[in-house]
Every structure is written in C-alpha cells, then in structure tokens.
Phi, psi and omega in degrees: 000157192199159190259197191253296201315303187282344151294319177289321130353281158311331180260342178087026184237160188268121160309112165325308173208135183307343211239000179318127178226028177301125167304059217255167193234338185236167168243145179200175183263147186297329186266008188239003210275129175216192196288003153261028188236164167246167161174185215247180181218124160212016163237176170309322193256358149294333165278007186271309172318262219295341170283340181220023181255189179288332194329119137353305191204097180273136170254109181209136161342099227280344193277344201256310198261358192274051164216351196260147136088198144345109178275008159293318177327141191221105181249140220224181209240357195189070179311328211262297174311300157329276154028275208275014203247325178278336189283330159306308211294323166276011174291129213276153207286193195230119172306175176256128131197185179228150195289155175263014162237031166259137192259120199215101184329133175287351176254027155272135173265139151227186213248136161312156173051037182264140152255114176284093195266181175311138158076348179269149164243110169266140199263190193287167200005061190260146177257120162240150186238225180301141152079042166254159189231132182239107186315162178272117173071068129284156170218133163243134145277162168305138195069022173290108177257121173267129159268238211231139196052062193247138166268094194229125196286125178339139163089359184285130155222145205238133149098033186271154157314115180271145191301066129232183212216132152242128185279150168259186198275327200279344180101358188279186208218132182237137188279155169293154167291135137222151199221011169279195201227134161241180197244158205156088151310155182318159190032042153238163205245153198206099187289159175266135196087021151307121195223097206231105200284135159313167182284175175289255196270289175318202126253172162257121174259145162240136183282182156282136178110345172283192187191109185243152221274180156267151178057088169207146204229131165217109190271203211294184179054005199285183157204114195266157163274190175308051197124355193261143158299126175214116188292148170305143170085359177282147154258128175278220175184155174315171149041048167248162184234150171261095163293188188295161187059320190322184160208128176243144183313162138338139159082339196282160189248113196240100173294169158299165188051002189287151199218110182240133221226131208352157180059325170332130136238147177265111192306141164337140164071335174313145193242115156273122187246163197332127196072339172308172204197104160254117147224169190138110204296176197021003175306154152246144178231140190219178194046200221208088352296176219256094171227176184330114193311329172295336178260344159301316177288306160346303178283324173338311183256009172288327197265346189282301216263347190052037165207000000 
C-alpha cells in the first residue's frame, strides 16, 4: 500500500497536491482502474481518459499535464517508467520455499528468500543466489551459477550440452566437448522455454540486467552484455556476442562468431550472418542479411520497382 506522496517519492515526481490521500495497492489498466489503483498517461488524450476514469493516482507527463489540478496527479518525467517502478515497487513478494516436488542435488546451494517452483530440478553444484524465482519444471545442470534476483520463467533449461560436433573422414559426426560454464549475473529475467547453452572449453554469460524474452535459444560460448534485450524466437549461435544494451527484435537469426555491438537494434526477423560485426549505438538494423535500416528500405523499394 502507498500514498500519492510515496509515489512521487519513488518515481522522482511531483505530487500535484499535498493533500491527497489516496490508499493505492495496485497498478492498472485504465478500464480496470478504482480507487486503489494507479495508472499512466503519457499522450493528451490518455490523460484526458485517466482524468475521468476512478483510478486514485495518475502518472503523466509534467508537459501534457502541468496545467491540470487534479490531486490524483504525479507528474513525472517517463510516465511508462513510473509506472512500471510503483508496480515493482507493490508487487506482493514471493515467500522463500522450495516445491516438495523439485529435485535438487545435495551439493546445490541455494540463496535466501529464493523461491523453487513444482517440478524443477537442479543438478549438482549449482549455485543460486538470493531473491530468486525458479519458475515450475525449470532444469539447471550442473555447475550453473545464477546470481541474485534472478527470474526464470517455466519450462527454461539453463546449462544442456551446446550444439557442436567435429565431423569424421567417414561423414559421421562426434560432439565437441563441451564442459564449460555457464554464468547468469544479478537481475536478469529469463522467459519460458528459454534455453541457454553452456560453454564449450569456456563459458557462457548473460549479463546484469537483462531480460530475454520466451523461446529464445543461446547457444555455447555466447556471451550477452548488460541491459540487453532480447524478444522471442530469437536464435543466438555459438560464440557469438551481444553488447551492453542492445535490443534484438523478434525472430532475429544470430550465425556463429557474429558480434552485435553496444546499442545496437535489431529489427524483427533480422539475419546476422556467421562472423558479421554490426555497431553504432542506437543504429537500427533490419532484414536478412542484417544492414542499416535505411538502405533496407531502399532495397525494398528498388525490388518494389523490380529493378
């Protein structure tokens, strides 16, 4: 529960009025909203909405809004970031337990205030660490380290054996070793049916903070940066890197060795193909292969034009 006061507070925003004294307990959708609820604004004509709906407490934009009130009003600088910063902040916590049907190695550590859902099994010397949520019929192998506040969403398995192979003079195929480690640094979020290969010789890392999507495939040797995005259906390839920040689209297609370089985004459906090397922070890049968005279109309408 929260005051109008402990919002502005948390969001770095200013309360319209001092005297407000609304209870709120929840974040909402505008059509769901009453008087324990908060919610945002962030064009004119949502605030016009969110202005004649019940909601307790609107989050708007101080430029749209610095003329209105209302003593529900929080007027904030990223209403959708405000937002989403009161809705952690009430989301009601997860108790520490562990399900009586998750199978857990005795030489696995886990973390305080770690939650364990139905069904996951953690292998031998994996480490997790505090304030983590292990989604139901999760699987870590063995030697997986998770850090601290980590999220992993049903059906993820972290730490399988990564897709390589050395072919023989005869045409059959003998796996490469792999035995490496894989790493999950603090606050990242992990979608379900997420799958993230161990290294090969190495490891694999996802950095802090990231937050990958469902049915996202990352295979051995990858290494994700900090803060980067990553959408469902995307596939990574072995030993390819992600930098800090980037964001890749749905769908996007990553060859081995391939390197996508701080900042970057990657359009939906885009193809890095093996060894390629994109960067220029906030560039966007699209299509298959993956080039500067402007010269995507280009070609778009070069093939529009049949010529």
């Amino acid at each position: 529960m929260a005051t109008i006061a402990e919002i502005a507070e948390w969001t770095g925003g200013q309360a319209v009025s001092s005297l407000a004294n609304s209870e709120i307990t929840r974040v909402s959708a505008l059509d769901d909203a009453d008087v324990d609820a908060v919610v945002f604004a962030s064009s004119a004509d949502a605030l016009q909405s969110a202005l004649q709906s019940r909601a307790g407490a609107i989050l708007a934009s101080a430029k749209i809004a610095s003329e209105e009130h209302d003593k529900r009003l929080v007027l904030v600088t990223d209403p959708r970031l405000a937002f989403s910063i009161v809705g952690d902040r009430l989301r009601p916590s997860v108790a520490a337990a562990i399900h009586a049907t998750a199978v857990i190695d005795t030489t696995a550590q886990i973390g305080a205030n770690t939650n364990v859902g139905p069904g996951v099994v953690i292998g031998a010397g994996v480490r997790i660490g505090d304030g983590c949520l292990i989604g139901a019929r999760v699987v870590v192998e063995p030697g997986v380290i998770i850090g601290d506040r980590v999220r992993i969403q049903a059906g993820a398995v972290l730490g399988a054996l990564g897709f390589g192979y050395a072919r023989r003079p005869d045409g059959s195929y003998l796996m490469f070793p792999q035995q490496g480690a894989l790493v999950i640094e603090d606050d990242v979020e992990i979608g379900a049916n997420t799958t993230i290969d161990r290294g090969a010789l190495e490891e694999t890392r996802i950095g802090a903070g990231t937050k990958i999507d469902n049915l996202v495939h990352i295979g051995h040797n990858c290494r994700i940066g900090r803060n980067v995005i990553i959408a469902a259906q995307t596939g990574i390839s072995g030993s390819s890197v992600v930098e800090d920040g980037a964001i890749l689209g749905g769908q996007v297609g990553m060859g081995e060795h391939a390197t996508v370089g701080p900042g970057v985004i990657l359009g939906g459906g885009a193809g890095v193909l093996s060894g390629k090397k994109l960067f220029g922070a906030g560039q966007v890049f699209w299509g298959r292969p993956a080039r500067p968005l402007k010269q995507y279109l280009r070609d778009l309408a070069r093939l529009s034009r049949g010529r």
